[in-house]
PDB file of C-alpha atoms in Angstrom:
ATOM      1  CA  UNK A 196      -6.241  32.048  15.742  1.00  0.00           C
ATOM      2  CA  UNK A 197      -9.610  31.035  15.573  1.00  0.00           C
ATOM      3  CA  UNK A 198     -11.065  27.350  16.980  1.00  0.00           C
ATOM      4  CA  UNK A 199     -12.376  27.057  13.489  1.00  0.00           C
ATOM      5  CA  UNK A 200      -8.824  28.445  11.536  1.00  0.00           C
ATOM      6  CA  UNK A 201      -6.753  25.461  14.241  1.00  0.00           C
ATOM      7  CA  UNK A 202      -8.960  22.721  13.509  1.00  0.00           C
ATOM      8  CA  UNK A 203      -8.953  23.567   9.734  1.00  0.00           C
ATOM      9  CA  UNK A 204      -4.853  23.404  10.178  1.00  0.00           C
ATOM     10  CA  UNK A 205      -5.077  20.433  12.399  1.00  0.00           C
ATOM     11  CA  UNK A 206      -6.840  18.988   9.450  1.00  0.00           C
ATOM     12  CA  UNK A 207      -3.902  19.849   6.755  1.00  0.00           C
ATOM     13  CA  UNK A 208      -1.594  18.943   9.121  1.00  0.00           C
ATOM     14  CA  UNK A 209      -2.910  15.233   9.033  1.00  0.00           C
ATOM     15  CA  UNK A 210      -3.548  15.611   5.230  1.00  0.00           C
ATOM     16  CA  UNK A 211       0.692  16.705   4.459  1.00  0.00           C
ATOM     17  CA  UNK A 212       1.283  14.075   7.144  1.00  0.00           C
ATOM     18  CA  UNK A 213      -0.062  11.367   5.367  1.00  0.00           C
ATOM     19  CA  UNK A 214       1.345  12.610   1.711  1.00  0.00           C
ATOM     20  CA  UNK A 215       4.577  11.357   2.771  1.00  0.00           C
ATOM     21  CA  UNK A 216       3.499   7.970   3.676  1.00  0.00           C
ATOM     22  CA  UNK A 217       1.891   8.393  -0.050  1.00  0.00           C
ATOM     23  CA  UNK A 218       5.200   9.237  -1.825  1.00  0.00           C
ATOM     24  CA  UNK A 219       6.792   6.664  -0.590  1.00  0.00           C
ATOM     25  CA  UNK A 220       5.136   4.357  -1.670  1.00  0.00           C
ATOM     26  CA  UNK A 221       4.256   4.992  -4.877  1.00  0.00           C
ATOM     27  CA  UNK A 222       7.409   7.188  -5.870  1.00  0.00           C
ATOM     28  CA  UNK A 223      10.041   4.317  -6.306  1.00  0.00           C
ATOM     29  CA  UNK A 224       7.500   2.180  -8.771  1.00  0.00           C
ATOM     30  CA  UNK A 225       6.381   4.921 -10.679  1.00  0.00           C
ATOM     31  CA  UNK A 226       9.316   7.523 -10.299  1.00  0.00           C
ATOM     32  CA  UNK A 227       9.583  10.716  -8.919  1.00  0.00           C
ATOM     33  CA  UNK A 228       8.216  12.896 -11.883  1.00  0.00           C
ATOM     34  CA  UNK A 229       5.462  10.521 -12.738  1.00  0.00           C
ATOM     35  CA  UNK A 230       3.987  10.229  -9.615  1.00  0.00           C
ATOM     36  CA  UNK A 231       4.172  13.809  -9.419  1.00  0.00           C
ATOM     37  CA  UNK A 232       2.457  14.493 -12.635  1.00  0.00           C
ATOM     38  CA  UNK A 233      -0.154  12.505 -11.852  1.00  0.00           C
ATOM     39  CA  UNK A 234      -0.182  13.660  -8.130  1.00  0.00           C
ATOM     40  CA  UNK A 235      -0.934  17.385  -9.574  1.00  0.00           C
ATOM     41  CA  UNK A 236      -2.839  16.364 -12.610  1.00  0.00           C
ATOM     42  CA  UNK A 237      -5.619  14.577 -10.735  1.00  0.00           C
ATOM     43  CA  UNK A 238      -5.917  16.844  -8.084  1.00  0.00           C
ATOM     44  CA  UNK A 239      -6.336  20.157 -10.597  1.00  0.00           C
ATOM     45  CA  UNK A 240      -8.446  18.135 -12.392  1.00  0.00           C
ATOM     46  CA  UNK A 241     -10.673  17.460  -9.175  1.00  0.00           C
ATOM     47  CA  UNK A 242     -10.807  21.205  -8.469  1.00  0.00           C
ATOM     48  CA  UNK A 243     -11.676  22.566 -11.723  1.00  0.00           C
ATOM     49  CA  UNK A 244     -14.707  19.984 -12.022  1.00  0.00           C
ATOM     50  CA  UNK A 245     -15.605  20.927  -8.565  1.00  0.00           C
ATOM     51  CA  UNK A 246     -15.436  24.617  -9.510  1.00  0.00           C
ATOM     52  CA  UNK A 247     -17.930  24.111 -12.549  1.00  0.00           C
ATOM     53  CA  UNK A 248     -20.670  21.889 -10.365  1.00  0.00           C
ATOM     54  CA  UNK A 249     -20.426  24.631  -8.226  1.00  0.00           C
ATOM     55  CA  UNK A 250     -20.293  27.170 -11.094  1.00  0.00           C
ATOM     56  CA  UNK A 251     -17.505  29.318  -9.395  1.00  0.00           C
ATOM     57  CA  UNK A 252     -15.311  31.060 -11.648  1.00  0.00           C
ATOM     58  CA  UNK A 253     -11.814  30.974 -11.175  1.00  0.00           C
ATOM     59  CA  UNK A 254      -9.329  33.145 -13.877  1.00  0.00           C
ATOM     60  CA  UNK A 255      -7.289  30.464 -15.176  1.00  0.00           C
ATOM     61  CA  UNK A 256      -6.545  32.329 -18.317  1.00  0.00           C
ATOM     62  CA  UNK A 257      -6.402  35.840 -16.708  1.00  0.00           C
ATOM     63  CA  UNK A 258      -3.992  34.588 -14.173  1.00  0.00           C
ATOM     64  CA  UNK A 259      -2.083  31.988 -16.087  1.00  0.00           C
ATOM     65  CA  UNK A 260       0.923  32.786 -15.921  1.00  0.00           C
ATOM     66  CA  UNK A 261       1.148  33.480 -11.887  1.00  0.00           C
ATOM     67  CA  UNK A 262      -0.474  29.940 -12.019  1.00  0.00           C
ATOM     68  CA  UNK A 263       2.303  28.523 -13.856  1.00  0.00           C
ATOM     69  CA  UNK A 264       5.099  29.967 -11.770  1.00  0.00           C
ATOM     70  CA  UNK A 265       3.292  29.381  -8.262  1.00  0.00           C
ATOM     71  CA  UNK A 266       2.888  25.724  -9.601  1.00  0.00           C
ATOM     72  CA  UNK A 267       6.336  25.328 -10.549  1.00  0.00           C
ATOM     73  CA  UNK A 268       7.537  26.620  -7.456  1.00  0.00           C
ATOM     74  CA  UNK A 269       5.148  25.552  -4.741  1.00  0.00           C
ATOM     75  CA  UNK A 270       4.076  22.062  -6.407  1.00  0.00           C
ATOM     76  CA  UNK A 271       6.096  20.487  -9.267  1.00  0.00           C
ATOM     77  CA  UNK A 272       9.579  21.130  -7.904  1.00  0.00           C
ATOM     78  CA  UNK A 273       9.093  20.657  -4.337  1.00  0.00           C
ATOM     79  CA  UNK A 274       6.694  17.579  -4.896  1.00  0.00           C
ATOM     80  CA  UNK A 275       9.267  15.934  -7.010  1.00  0.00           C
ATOM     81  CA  UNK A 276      12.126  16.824  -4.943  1.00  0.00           C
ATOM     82  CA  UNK A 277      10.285  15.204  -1.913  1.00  0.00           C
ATOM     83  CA  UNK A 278       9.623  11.993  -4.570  1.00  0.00           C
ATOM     84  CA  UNK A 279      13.388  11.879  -5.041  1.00  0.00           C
ATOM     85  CA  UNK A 280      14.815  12.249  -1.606  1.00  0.00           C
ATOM     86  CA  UNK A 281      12.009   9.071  -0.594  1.00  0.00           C
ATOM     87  CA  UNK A 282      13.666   6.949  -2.833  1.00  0.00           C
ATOM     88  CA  UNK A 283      15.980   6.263  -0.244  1.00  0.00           C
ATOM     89  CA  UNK A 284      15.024   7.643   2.701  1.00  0.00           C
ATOM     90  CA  UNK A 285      11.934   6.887   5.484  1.00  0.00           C
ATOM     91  CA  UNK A 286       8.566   8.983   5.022  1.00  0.00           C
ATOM     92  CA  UNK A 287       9.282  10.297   8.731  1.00  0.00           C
ATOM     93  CA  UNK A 288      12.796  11.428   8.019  1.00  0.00           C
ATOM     94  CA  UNK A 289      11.668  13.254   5.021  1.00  0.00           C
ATOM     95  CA  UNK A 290       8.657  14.823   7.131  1.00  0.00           C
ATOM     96  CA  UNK A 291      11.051  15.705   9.590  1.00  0.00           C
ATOM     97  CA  UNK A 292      13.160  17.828   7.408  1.00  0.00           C
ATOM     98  CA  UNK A 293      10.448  19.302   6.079  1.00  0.00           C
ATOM     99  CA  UNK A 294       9.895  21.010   8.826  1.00  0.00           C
ATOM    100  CA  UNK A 295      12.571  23.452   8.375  1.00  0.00           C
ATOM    101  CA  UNK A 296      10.782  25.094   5.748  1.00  0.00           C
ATOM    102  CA  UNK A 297       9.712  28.499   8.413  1.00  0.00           C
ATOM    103  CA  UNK A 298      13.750  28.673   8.558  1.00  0.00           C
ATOM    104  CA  UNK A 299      13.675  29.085   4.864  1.00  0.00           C
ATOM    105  CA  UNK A 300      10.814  31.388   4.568  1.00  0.00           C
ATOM    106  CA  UNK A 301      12.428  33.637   7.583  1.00  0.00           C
ATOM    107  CA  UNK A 302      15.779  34.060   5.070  1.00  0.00           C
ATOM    108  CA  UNK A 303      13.233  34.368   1.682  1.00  0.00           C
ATOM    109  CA  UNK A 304      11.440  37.295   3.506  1.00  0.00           C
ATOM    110  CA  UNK A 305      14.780  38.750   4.458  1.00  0.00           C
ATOM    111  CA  UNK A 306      15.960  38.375   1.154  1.00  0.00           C
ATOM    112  CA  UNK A 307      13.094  39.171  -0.706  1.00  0.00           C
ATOM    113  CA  UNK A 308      11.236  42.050   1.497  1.00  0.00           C
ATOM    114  CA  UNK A 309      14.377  42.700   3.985  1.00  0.00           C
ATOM    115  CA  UNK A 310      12.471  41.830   6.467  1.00  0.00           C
ATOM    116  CA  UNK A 311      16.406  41.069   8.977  1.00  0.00           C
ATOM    117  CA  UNK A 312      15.278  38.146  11.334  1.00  0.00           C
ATOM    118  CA  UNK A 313      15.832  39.394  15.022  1.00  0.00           C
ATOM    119  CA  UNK A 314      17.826  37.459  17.491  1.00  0.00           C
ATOM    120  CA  UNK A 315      15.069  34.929  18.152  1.00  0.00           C
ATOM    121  CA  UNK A 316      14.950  34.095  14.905  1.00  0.00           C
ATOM    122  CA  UNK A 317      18.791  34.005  13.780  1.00  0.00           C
ATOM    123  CA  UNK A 318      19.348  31.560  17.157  1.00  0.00           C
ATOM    124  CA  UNK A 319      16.220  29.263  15.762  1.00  0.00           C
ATOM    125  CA  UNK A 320      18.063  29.557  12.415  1.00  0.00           C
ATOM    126  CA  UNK A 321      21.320  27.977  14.003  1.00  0.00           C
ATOM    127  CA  UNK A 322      19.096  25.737  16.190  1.00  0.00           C
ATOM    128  CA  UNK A 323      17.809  24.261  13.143  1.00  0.00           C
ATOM    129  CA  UNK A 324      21.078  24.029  11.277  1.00  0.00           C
ATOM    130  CA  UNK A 325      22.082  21.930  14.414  1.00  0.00           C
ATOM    131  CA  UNK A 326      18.455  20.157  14.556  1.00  0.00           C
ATOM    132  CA  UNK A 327      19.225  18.747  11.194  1.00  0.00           C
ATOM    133  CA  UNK A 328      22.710  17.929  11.935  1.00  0.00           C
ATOM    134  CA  UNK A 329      21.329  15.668  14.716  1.00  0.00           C
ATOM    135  CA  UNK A 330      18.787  14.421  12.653  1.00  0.00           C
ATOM    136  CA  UNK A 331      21.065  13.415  10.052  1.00  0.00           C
ATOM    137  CA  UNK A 332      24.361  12.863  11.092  1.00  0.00           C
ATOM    138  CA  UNK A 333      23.545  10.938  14.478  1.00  0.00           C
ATOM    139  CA  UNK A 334      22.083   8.310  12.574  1.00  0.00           C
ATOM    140  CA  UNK A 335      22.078   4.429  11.801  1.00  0.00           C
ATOM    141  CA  UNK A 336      21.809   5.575   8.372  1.00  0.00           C
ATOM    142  CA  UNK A 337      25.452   4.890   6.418  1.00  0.00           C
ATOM    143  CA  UNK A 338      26.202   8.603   5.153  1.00  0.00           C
ATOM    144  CA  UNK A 339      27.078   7.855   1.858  1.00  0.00           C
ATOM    145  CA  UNK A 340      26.575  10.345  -1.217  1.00  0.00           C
ATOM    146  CA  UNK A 341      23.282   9.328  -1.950  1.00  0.00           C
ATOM    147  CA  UNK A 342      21.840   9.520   1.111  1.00  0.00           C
ATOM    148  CA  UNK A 343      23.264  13.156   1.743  1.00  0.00           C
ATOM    149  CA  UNK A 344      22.341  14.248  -1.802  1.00  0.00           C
ATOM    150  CA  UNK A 345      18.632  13.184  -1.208  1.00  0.00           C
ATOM    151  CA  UNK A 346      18.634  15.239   1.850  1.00  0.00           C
ATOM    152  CA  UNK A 347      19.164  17.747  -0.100  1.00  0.00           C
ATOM    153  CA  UNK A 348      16.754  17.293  -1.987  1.00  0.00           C
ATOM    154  CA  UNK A 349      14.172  17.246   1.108  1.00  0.00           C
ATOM    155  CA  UNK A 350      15.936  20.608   1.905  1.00  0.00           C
ATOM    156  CA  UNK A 351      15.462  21.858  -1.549  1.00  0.00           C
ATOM    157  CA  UNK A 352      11.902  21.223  -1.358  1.00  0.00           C
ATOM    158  CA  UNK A 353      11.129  23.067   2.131  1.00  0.00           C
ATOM    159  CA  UNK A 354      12.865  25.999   0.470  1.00  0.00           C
ATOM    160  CA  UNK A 355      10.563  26.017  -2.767  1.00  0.00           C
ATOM    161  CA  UNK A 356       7.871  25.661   0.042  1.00  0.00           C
ATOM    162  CA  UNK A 357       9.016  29.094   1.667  1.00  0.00           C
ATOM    163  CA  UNK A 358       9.481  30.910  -1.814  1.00  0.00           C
ATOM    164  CA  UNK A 359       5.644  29.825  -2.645  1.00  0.00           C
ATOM    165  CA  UNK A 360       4.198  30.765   0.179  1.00  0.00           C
ATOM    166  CA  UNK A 361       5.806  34.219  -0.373  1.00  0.00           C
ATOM    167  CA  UNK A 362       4.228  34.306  -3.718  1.00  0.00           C
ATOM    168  CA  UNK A 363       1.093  32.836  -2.874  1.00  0.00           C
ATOM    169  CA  UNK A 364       0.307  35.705  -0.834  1.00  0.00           C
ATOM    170  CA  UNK A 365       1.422  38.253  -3.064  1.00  0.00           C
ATOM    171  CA  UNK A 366      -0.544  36.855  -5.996  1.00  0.00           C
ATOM    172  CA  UNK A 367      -3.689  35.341  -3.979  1.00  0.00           C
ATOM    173  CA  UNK A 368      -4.869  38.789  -3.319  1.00  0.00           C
ATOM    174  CA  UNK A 369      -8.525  38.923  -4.672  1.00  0.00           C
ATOM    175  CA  UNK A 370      -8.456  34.938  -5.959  1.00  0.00           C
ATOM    176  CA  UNK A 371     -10.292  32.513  -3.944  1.00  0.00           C
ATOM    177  CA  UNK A 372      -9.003  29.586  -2.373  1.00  0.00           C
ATOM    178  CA  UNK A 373     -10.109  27.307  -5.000  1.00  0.00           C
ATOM    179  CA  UNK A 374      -8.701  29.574  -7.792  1.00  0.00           C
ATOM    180  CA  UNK A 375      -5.638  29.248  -6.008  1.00  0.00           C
ATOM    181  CA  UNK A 376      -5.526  25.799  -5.547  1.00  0.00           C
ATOM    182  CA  UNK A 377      -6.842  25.157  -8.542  1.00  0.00           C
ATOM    183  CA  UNK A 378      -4.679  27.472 -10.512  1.00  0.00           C
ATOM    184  CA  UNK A 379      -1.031  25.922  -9.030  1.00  0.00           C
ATOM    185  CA  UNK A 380      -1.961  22.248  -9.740  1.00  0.00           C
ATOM    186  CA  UNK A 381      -2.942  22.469 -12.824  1.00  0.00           C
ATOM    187  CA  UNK A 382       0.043  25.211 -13.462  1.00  0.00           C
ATOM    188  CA  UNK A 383       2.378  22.559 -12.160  1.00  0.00           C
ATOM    189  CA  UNK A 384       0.526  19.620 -14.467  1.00  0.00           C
ATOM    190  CA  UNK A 385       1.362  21.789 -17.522  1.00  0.00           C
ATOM    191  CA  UNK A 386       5.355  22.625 -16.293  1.00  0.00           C
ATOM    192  CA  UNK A 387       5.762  18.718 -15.778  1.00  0.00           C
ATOM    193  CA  UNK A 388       3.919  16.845 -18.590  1.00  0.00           C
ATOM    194  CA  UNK A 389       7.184  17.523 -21.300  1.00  0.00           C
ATOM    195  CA  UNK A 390       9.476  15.375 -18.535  1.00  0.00           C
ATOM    196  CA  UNK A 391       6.766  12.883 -17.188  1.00  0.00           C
ATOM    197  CA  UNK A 392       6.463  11.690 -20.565  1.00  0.00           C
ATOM    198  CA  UNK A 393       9.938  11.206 -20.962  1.00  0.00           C
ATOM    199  CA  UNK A 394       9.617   9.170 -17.470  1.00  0.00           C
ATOM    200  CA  UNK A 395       6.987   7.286 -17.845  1.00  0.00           C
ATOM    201  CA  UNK A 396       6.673   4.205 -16.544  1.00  0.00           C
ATOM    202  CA  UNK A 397       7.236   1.398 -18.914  1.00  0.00           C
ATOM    203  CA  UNK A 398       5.005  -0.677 -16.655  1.00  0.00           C
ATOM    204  CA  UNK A 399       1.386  -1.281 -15.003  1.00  0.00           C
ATOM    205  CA  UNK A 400       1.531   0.072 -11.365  1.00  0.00           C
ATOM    206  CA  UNK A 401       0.545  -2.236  -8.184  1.00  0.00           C
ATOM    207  CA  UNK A 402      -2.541  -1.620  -6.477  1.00  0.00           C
ATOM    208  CA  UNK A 403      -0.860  -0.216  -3.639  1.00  0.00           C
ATOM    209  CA  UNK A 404       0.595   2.285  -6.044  1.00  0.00           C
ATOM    210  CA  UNK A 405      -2.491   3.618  -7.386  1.00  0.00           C
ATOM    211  CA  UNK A 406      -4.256   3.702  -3.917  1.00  0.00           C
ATOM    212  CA  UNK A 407      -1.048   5.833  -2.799  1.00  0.00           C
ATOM    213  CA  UNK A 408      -1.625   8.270  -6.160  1.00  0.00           C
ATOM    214  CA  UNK A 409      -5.235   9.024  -5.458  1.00  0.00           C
ATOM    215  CA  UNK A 410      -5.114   9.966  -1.829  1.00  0.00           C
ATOM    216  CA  UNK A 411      -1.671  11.667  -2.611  1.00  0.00           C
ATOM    217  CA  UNK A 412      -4.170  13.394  -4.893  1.00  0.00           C
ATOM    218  CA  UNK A 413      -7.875  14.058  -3.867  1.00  0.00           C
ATOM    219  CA  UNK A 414      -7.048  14.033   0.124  1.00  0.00           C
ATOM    220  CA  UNK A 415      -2.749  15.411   0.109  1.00  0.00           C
ATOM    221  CA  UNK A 416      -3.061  18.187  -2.722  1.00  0.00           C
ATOM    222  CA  UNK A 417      -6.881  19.087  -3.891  1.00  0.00           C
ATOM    223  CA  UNK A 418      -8.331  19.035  -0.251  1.00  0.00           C
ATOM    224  CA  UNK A 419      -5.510  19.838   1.528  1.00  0.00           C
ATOM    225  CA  UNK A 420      -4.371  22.804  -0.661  1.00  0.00           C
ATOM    226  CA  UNK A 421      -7.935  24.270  -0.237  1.00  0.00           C
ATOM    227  CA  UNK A 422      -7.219  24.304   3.396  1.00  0.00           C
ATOM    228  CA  UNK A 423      -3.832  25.923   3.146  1.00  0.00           C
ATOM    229  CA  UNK A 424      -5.208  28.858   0.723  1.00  0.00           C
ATOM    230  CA  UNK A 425      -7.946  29.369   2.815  1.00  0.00           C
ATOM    231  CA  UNK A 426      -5.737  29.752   6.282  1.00  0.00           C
ATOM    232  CA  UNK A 427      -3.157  32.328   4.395  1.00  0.00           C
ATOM    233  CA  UNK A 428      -6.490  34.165   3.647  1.00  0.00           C
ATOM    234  CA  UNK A 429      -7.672  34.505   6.981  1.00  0.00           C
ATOM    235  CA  UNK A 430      -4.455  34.086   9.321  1.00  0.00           C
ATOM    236  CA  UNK A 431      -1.686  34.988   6.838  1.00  0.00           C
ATOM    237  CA  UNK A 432       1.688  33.300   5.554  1.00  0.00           C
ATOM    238  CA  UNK A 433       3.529  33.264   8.683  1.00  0.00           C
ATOM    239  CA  UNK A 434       1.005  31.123  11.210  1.00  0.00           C
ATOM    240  CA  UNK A 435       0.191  29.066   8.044  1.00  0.00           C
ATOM    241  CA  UNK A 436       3.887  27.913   7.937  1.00  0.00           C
ATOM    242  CA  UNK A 437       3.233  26.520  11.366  1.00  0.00           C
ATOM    243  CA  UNK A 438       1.859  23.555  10.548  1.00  0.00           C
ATOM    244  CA  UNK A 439       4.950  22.491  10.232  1.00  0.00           C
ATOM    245  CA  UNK A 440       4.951  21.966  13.654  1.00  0.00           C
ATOM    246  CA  UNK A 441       2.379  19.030  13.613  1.00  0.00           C
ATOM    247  CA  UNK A 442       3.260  17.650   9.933  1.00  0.00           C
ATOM    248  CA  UNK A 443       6.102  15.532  10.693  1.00  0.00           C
ATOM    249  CA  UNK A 444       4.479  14.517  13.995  1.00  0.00           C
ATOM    250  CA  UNK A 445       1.940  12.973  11.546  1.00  0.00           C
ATOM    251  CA  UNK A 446       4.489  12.603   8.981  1.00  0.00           C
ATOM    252  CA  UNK A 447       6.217  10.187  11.636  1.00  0.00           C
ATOM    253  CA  UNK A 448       2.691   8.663  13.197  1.00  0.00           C
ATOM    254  CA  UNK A 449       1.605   7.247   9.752  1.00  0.00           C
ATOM    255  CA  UNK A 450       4.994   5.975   9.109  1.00  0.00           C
ATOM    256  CA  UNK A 451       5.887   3.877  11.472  1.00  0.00           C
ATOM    257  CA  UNK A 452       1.816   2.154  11.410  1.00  0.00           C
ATOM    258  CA  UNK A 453       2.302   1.691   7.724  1.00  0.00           C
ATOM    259  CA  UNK A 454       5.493   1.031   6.467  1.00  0.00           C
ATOM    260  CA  UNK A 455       6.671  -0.057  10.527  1.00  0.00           C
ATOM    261  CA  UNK A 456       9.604   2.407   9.847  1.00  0.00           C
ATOM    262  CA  UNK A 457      11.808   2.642  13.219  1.00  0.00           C
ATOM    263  CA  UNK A 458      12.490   5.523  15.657  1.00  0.00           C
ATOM    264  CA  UNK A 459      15.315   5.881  16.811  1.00  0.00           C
ATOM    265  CA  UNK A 460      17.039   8.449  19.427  1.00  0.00           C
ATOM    266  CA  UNK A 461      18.107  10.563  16.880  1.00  0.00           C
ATOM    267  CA  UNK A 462      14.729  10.824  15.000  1.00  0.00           C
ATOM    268  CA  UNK A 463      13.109  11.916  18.110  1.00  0.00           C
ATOM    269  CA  UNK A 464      16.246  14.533  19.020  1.00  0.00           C
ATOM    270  CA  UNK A 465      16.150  15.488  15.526  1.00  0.00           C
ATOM    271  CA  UNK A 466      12.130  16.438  15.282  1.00  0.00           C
ATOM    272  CA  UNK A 467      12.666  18.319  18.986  1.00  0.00           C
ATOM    273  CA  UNK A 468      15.117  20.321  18.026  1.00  0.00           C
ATOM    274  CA  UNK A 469      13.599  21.078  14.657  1.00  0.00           C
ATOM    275  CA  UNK A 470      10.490  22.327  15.887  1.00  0.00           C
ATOM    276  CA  UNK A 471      12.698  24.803  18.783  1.00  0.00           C
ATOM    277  CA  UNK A 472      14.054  26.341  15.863  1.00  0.00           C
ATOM    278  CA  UNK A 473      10.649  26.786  13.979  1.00  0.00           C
ATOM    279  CA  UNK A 474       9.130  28.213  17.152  1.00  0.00           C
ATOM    280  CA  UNK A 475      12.020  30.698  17.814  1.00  0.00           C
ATOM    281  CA  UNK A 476      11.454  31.431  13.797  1.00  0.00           C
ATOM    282  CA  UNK A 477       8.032  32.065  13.977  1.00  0.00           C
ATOM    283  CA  UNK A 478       8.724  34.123  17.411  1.00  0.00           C
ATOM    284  CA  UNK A 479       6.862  37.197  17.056  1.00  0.00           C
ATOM    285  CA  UNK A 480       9.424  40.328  18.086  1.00  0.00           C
ATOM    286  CA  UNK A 481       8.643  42.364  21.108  1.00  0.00           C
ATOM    287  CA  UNK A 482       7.308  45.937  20.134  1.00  0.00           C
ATOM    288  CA  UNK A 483       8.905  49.083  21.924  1.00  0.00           C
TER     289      UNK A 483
END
């Protein structure tokens, strides 16, 4: 990798950091579909007036319906997931278990290209399994069914993360990175509007709110999804996915500055052994 291609994914790192901080924030006042909707709408609507200052074309009508189904997969779902499980828990736990989403993307290319993870990869599989046990489970946080169902949903959304980065690579091949980028937020505005209307807010957001939706938007999703196109272009899927080693460090950073969310032991145990497991995952298997 490149100085340039690490300080681009340094740079999305601190971007998908920071979009937690973001969600939580402004998902509980405006709910978890709305803020998405707007999240996605704004951003796609940033792009595609960027693209036609800049006069670059981008296919939406050729490619729409790969646009709609990366959007669904790698945006709408996952984003509102992640604005569900935030309703009740921190911005750092939910980084945190984001972070397993190389796990998921090791068992989507093994069930999707049979690609069988070797033995590095099955023990970082366990690993993580245990990583999020610790994370979880040795916790100040009363287990109750809420708080397990929402990390679920955190879960739910790493594992829409691995199954659209999969696709993204498939269907990227000849599109730009602002096509791309373009392309899924707006695909995911489109898949969303029916239920965001139906969620709407029935009130004016705070300022904090709206601050929280526009850098969720412009800085978390249009720039930052420019830099994540353009590193699966140049480095691939695979190293892309690990900037899921320095998200929830971020993830956790702007956390506990902003909302002065606490650390505990297991948070830091947790995040540790996370991270073993991505690096065993993203292990590269000895040839001969």
């Amino acid at each position: 990798m490149s100085r340039k291609d690490f300080a681009t994914l340094l740079l999305l790192a601190f971007a998908w950091g920071a979009s937690f901080l973001f969600m939580r924030i402004a998902s509980p006042e405006l709910g978890p579909v709305f803020t998405t909707e707007l999240r996605v709408t704004i951003a796609g609507a940033a792009l595609l007036l960027y693209a036609l200052l800049t006069r670059r074309r981008l296919g939406l009508l050729k490619h729409w319906r790969s646009f709609l189904l990366l959007g669904a997969v790698n945006a709408a779902l996952p984003f509102t997931l992640i604005c569900m499980a935030e309703l009740h828990l921190s911005a750092s736990l939910a980084a945190i278990l984001n972070a397993t989403t190389p796990m998921f993307a090791a068992l989507a290319a093994w069930g999707t290209r049979k690609e069988k993870p070797g033995a590095a990869k099955s023990a970082g599989l366990i690993i993580g399994l245990v990583g999020v046990g610790v994370l979880v489970g040795w916790s100040p946080l009363p287990l109750t069914g809420t708080v397990l169902l929402s990390v679920g949903y955190s879960l739910g959304a790493a594992l829409c993360y691995a199954f659209g980065g999969l696709y993204a690579s498939r269907v990227g091949s000849g599109l730009t990175p602002l096509a791309l980028a373009a392309g899924q937020q707006l695909g995911a505005s489109v898949v969303l509007l029916p239920l965001a209307v139906i969620f709407a807010p029935d009130h004016l957001p705070s300022s904090a709110a709206v601050y929280s939706v526009l850098g969720l938007s412009l800085i978390c999703t249009s720039v930052a999804y420019l830099l994540y196109f353009r590193l699966i272009a140049n480095i691939g899927p695979v190293k892309t996915v690990s900037v899921t080693f320095l998200v929830p460090v971020f993830g956790l950073l702007w956390g506990v500055i902003f909302l002065q969310e606490q650390v505990y032991a297991n948070t830091i145990a947790g995040l540790v052994i996370i991270l073993l497991s991505v690096m065993l995952v993203n292990r590269r298997a000895r040839k001969g």
